mmCIF file of C-alpha atoms in Angstrom:
data_model
loop_
_atom_site.group_PDB
_atom_site.id
_atom_site.type_symbol
_atom_site.label_atom_id
_atom_site.label_comp_id
_atom_site.label_asym_id
_atom_site.label_seq_id
_atom_site.Cartn_x
_atom_site.Cartn_y
_atom_site.Cartn_z
ATOM 1 C CA UNK A 20 101.234 49.169 91.903
ATOM 2 C CA UNK A 21 100.998 50.643 95.227
ATOM 3 C CA UNK A 22 101.646 54.493 95.722
ATOM 4 C CA UNK A 23 102.454 54.215 99.401
ATOM 5 C CA UNK A 24 104.952 52.091 101.474
ATOM 6 C CA UNK A 25 103.826 50.620 104.790
ATOM 7 C CA UNK A 26 106.201 50.042 107.682
ATOM 8 C CA UNK A 27 105.030 47.103 109.884
ATOM 9 C CA UNK A 28 106.411 44.511 112.212
ATOM 10 C CA UNK A 29 108.494 45.036 115.314
ATOM 11 C CA UNK A 30 108.350 48.825 115.525
ATOM 12 C CA UNK A 31 106.910 51.102 117.977
ATOM 13 C CA UNK A 32 105.153 53.349 115.392
ATOM 14 C CA UNK A 33 103.703 51.836 112.193
ATOM 15 C CA UNK A 34 103.922 54.535 109.487
ATOM 16 C CA UNK A 35 102.858 54.896 105.842
ATOM 17 C CA UNK A 36 105.234 56.672 103.445
ATOM 18 C CA UNK A 37 103.846 58.567 100.570
ATOM 19 C CA UNK A 38 106.752 59.368 98.193
ATOM 20 C CA UNK A 39 104.615 61.680 96.073
ATOM 21 C CA UNK A 40 104.869 64.541 98.687
ATOM 22 C CA UNK A 41 108.750 64.240 99.249
ATOM 23 C CA UNK A 42 109.297 66.770 96.293
ATOM 24 C CA UNK A 43 108.518 69.384 98.932
ATOM 25 C CA UNK A 44 110.774 67.893 101.424
ATOM 26 C CA UNK A 45 114.001 69.792 102.256
ATOM 27 C CA UNK A 46 115.734 66.548 102.866
ATOM 28 C CA UNK A 47 115.612 65.427 99.308
ATOM 29 C CA UNK A 48 118.665 65.561 96.973
ATOM 30 C CA UNK A 49 119.533 65.389 93.318
ATOM 31 C CA UNK A 50 120.793 61.873 92.644
ATOM 32 C CA UNK A 51 122.860 63.301 89.646
ATOM 33 C CA UNK A 52 124.677 65.679 91.988
ATOM 34 C CA UNK A 53 125.111 62.900 94.636
ATOM 35 C CA UNK A 54 127.005 60.697 91.989
ATOM 36 C CA UNK A 55 129.070 63.721 90.876
ATOM 37 C CA UNK A 56 129.929 64.522 94.514
ATOM 38 C CA UNK A 57 131.239 60.993 95.114
ATOM 39 C CA UNK A 58 133.779 61.141 92.339
ATOM 40 C CA UNK A 59 137.419 60.845 93.064
ATOM 41 C CA UNK A 60 139.094 63.051 95.711
ATOM 42 C CA UNK A 61 141.310 64.692 93.040
ATOM 43 C CA UNK A 62 138.385 65.526 90.757
ATOM 44 C CA UNK A 63 136.472 67.021 93.833
ATOM 45 C CA UNK A 64 139.267 69.121 94.978
ATOM 46 C CA UNK A 65 139.960 70.450 91.549
ATOM 47 C CA UNK A 66 136.240 71.436 91.229
ATOM 48 C CA UNK A 67 136.165 73.060 94.615
ATOM 49 C CA UNK A 68 139.256 75.190 93.998
ATOM 50 C CA UNK A 69 137.959 76.179 90.752
ATOM 51 C CA UNK A 70 134.610 77.195 92.114
ATOM 52 C CA UNK A 71 136.177 79.022 94.987
ATOM 53 C CA UNK A 72 138.538 80.979 92.687
ATOM 54 C CA UNK A 73 135.564 81.872 90.446
ATOM 55 C CA UNK A 74 133.473 83.140 93.494
ATOM 56 C CA UNK A 75 136.422 84.977 94.879
ATOM 57 C CA UNK A 76 136.945 86.924 91.556
ATOM 58 C CA UNK A 77 133.105 87.525 91.308
ATOM 59 C CA UNK A 78 133.126 89.019 94.658
ATOM 60 C CA UNK A 79 136.084 91.179 94.180
ATOM 61 C CA UNK A 80 134.450 92.672 90.901
ATOM 62 C CA UNK A 81 130.827 92.995 92.212
ATOM 63 C CA UNK A 82 131.047 92.672 95.818
ATOM 64 C CA UNK A 83 129.313 90.123 98.054
ATOM 65 C CA UNK A 84 125.586 89.963 98.459
ATOM 66 C CA UNK A 85 123.549 88.415 101.211
ATOM 67 C CA UNK A 86 122.003 84.991 100.356
ATOM 68 C CA UNK A 87 118.515 85.225 98.910
ATOM 69 C CA UNK A 88 115.726 83.217 100.590
ATOM 70 C CA UNK A 89 113.559 83.355 97.412
ATOM 71 C CA UNK A 90 114.397 80.571 94.984
ATOM 72 C CA UNK A 91 115.018 81.822 91.426
ATOM 73 C CA UNK A 92 112.948 80.467 88.581
ATOM 74 C CA UNK A 93 115.737 78.404 87.365
ATOM 75 C CA UNK A 94 115.991 76.442 90.953
ATOM 76 C CA UNK A 95 112.228 76.067 90.973
ATOM 77 C CA UNK A 96 112.259 74.676 87.361
ATOM 78 C CA UNK A 97 115.195 72.327 88.180
ATOM 79 C CA UNK A 98 112.854 70.721 90.863
ATOM 80 C CA UNK A 99 110.559 69.722 87.996
ATOM 81 C CA UNK A 100 113.377 68.072 85.902
ATOM 82 C CA UNK A 101 115.645 66.152 88.301
ATOM 83 C CA UNK A 102 116.046 62.663 89.649
ATOM 84 C CA UNK A 103 115.442 63.011 93.432
ATOM 85 C CA UNK A 104 116.183 60.718 96.212
ATOM 86 C CA UNK A 105 115.791 60.793 100.087
ATOM 87 C CA UNK A 106 117.600 58.897 102.868
ATOM 88 C CA UNK A 107 115.586 56.082 104.429
ATOM 89 C CA UNK A 108 117.282 56.602 107.881
ATOM 90 C CA UNK A 109 114.971 59.163 109.287
ATOM 91 C CA UNK A 110 111.864 57.206 108.510
ATOM 92 C CA UNK A 111 113.214 54.298 110.308
ATOM 93 C CA UNK A 112 114.183 56.363 113.199
ATOM 94 C CA UNK A 113 110.523 57.775 113.485
ATOM 95 C CA UNK A 114 109.197 54.070 113.379
ATOM 96 C CA UNK A 115 111.420 53.230 116.255
ATOM 97 C CA UNK A 116 112.466 49.702 115.603
ATOM 98 C CA UNK A 117 112.277 47.479 118.735
ATOM 99 C CA UNK A 118 115.732 46.514 120.206
ATOM 100 C CA UNK A 119 115.435 42.956 118.858
ATOM 101 C CA UNK A 120 115.022 43.969 115.255
ATOM 102 C CA UNK A 121 117.990 42.868 113.203
ATOM 103 C CA UNK A 122 116.661 42.838 109.557
ATOM 104 C CA UNK A 123 114.385 44.508 107.260
ATOM 105 C CA UNK A 124 112.331 42.393 104.809
ATOM 106 C CA UNK A 125 111.233 44.462 101.731
ATOM 107 C CA UNK A 126 107.965 43.018 100.373
ATOM 108 C CA UNK A 127 107.752 43.502 96.521
ATOM 109 C CA UNK A 128 104.865 43.545 94.237
ATOM 110 C CA UNK A 129 104.805 40.239 92.196
ATOM 111 C CA UNK A 130 108.401 39.467 93.139
ATOM 112 C CA UNK A 131 110.164 37.728 96.161
ATOM 113 C CA UNK A 132 110.992 39.842 99.161
ATOM 114 C CA UNK A 133 114.402 41.023 99.852
ATOM 115 C CA UNK A 134 115.953 40.776 103.301
ATOM 116 C CA UNK A 135 118.540 43.158 104.527
ATOM 117 C CA UNK A 136 120.297 43.832 107.921
ATOM 118 C CA UNK A 137 118.869 46.894 109.624
ATOM 119 C CA UNK A 138 122.161 48.663 109.358
ATOM 120 C CA UNK A 139 122.207 48.310 105.595
ATOM 121 C CA UNK A 140 118.671 49.452 105.392
ATOM 122 C CA UNK A 141 119.553 52.733 107.279
ATOM 123 C CA UNK A 142 122.102 53.530 104.695
ATOM 124 C CA UNK A 143 119.573 53.269 101.820
ATOM 125 C CA UNK A 144 118.437 55.919 99.381
ATOM 126 C CA UNK A 145 115.058 55.948 98.133
ATOM 127 C CA UNK A 146 114.680 57.417 94.572
ATOM 128 C CA UNK A 147 111.231 58.893 94.316
ATOM 129 C CA UNK A 148 111.416 60.981 91.124
ATOM 130 C CA UNK A 149 112.868 60.495 87.607
ATOM 131 C CA UNK A 150 112.968 63.370 85.229
ATOM 132 C CA UNK A 151 110.870 65.330 87.842
ATOM 133 C CA UNK A 152 108.053 62.894 87.710
ATOM 134 C CA UNK A 153 106.907 60.373 90.392
ATOM 135 C CA UNK A 154 108.086 56.856 89.755
ATOM 136 C CA UNK A 155 105.127 54.815 88.539
ATOM 137 C CA UNK A 156 106.498 51.810 86.672
ATOM 138 C CA UNK A 157 107.712 49.462 89.328
ATOM 139 C CA UNK A 158 107.523 52.115 91.930
ATOM 140 C CA UNK A 159 106.715 54.075 93.961
ATOM 141 C CA UNK A 160 110.385 54.171 94.869
ATOM 142 C CA UNK A 161 113.724 52.564 93.752
ATOM 143 C CA UNK A 162 115.783 51.263 96.663
ATOM 144 C CA UNK A 163 119.584 51.909 96.392
ATOM 145 C CA UNK A 164 122.460 51.375 98.651
ATOM 146 C CA UNK A 165 124.911 54.083 98.060
ATOM 147 C CA UNK A 166 127.464 51.713 96.304
ATOM 148 C CA UNK A 167 124.801 50.379 93.993
ATOM 149 C CA UNK A 168 123.762 53.867 93.111
ATOM 150 C CA UNK A 169 127.293 54.980 92.309
ATOM 151 C CA UNK A 170 127.963 51.641 90.322
ATOM 152 C CA UNK A 171 124.805 52.298 88.455
ATOM 153 C CA UNK A 172 123.421 48.843 89.330
ATOM 154 C CA UNK A 173 119.764 47.928 89.076
ATOM 155 C CA UNK A 174 117.678 49.039 92.248
ATOM 156 C CA UNK A 175 115.419 46.969 94.287
ATOM 157 C CA UNK A 176 111.955 48.047 92.875
ATOM 158 C CA UNK A 177 108.194 47.425 93.364
ATOM 159 C CA UNK A 178 108.426 47.904 97.208
ATOM 160 C CA UNK A 179 104.980 47.814 98.947
ATOM 161 C CA UNK A 180 106.050 47.148 102.391
ATOM 162 C CA UNK A 181 108.938 47.226 104.828
ATOM 163 C CA UNK A 182 108.652 44.650 107.671
ATOM 164 C CA UNK A 183 110.979 44.841 110.654
ATOM 165 C CA UNK A 184 111.894 41.548 111.864
ATOM 166 C CA UNK A 185 114.256 39.482 114.272
ATOM 167 C CA UNK A 186 115.951 37.134 111.758
ATOM 168 C CA UNK A 187 117.757 34.551 113.722
#
C-alpha cells in the first residue's frame, strides 16, 4: 500500500499528496457532521432554531463572550477521534490541468482503474482518517462523491495515482 497519491498526466504541476498531514489542515471537516448537515431541510431548520434559541438564552443569562482562539481540550481530543475528509478540488486546482483534460483516471492498487469526468472528480471528498487514525487498509484515502457518502455506499479505495487525461 502506498502512503501517498501522485498526480500525473496532462497537468502543469505534478504533485504528490500525503494524506497523513491533512489532520493539521484547516480545510478538513468531520464526515459525520457533513452527513448530518445534509439532512432534510426541515430537520436542519429545526436544529438551527433550537440552537439559536439556546444561544440567545445563554447570552441573556451570562452575557456574550468574544470567541476564543485557543482550542479547548475537548476540541483537541475530538481531532483524535473523528472521521475526517477533505475536498479534492483545491489540489486539482493547484496541479492546473491543461485545457484538453476531460477525465481523471484513478489508478488503484491491485484493482482496475476508475475513470471519472474532471467535473465529477472536482466534487470528490477524500476521507483520510477513520476514528482519528490514518487509513491504512485499502488506503491512504477513500474517494467519495458527495451522493455516495450520503447514501453510505462503498468508496473507491486503494488509490495510488490520479492521472489527468483527454478521453475521447
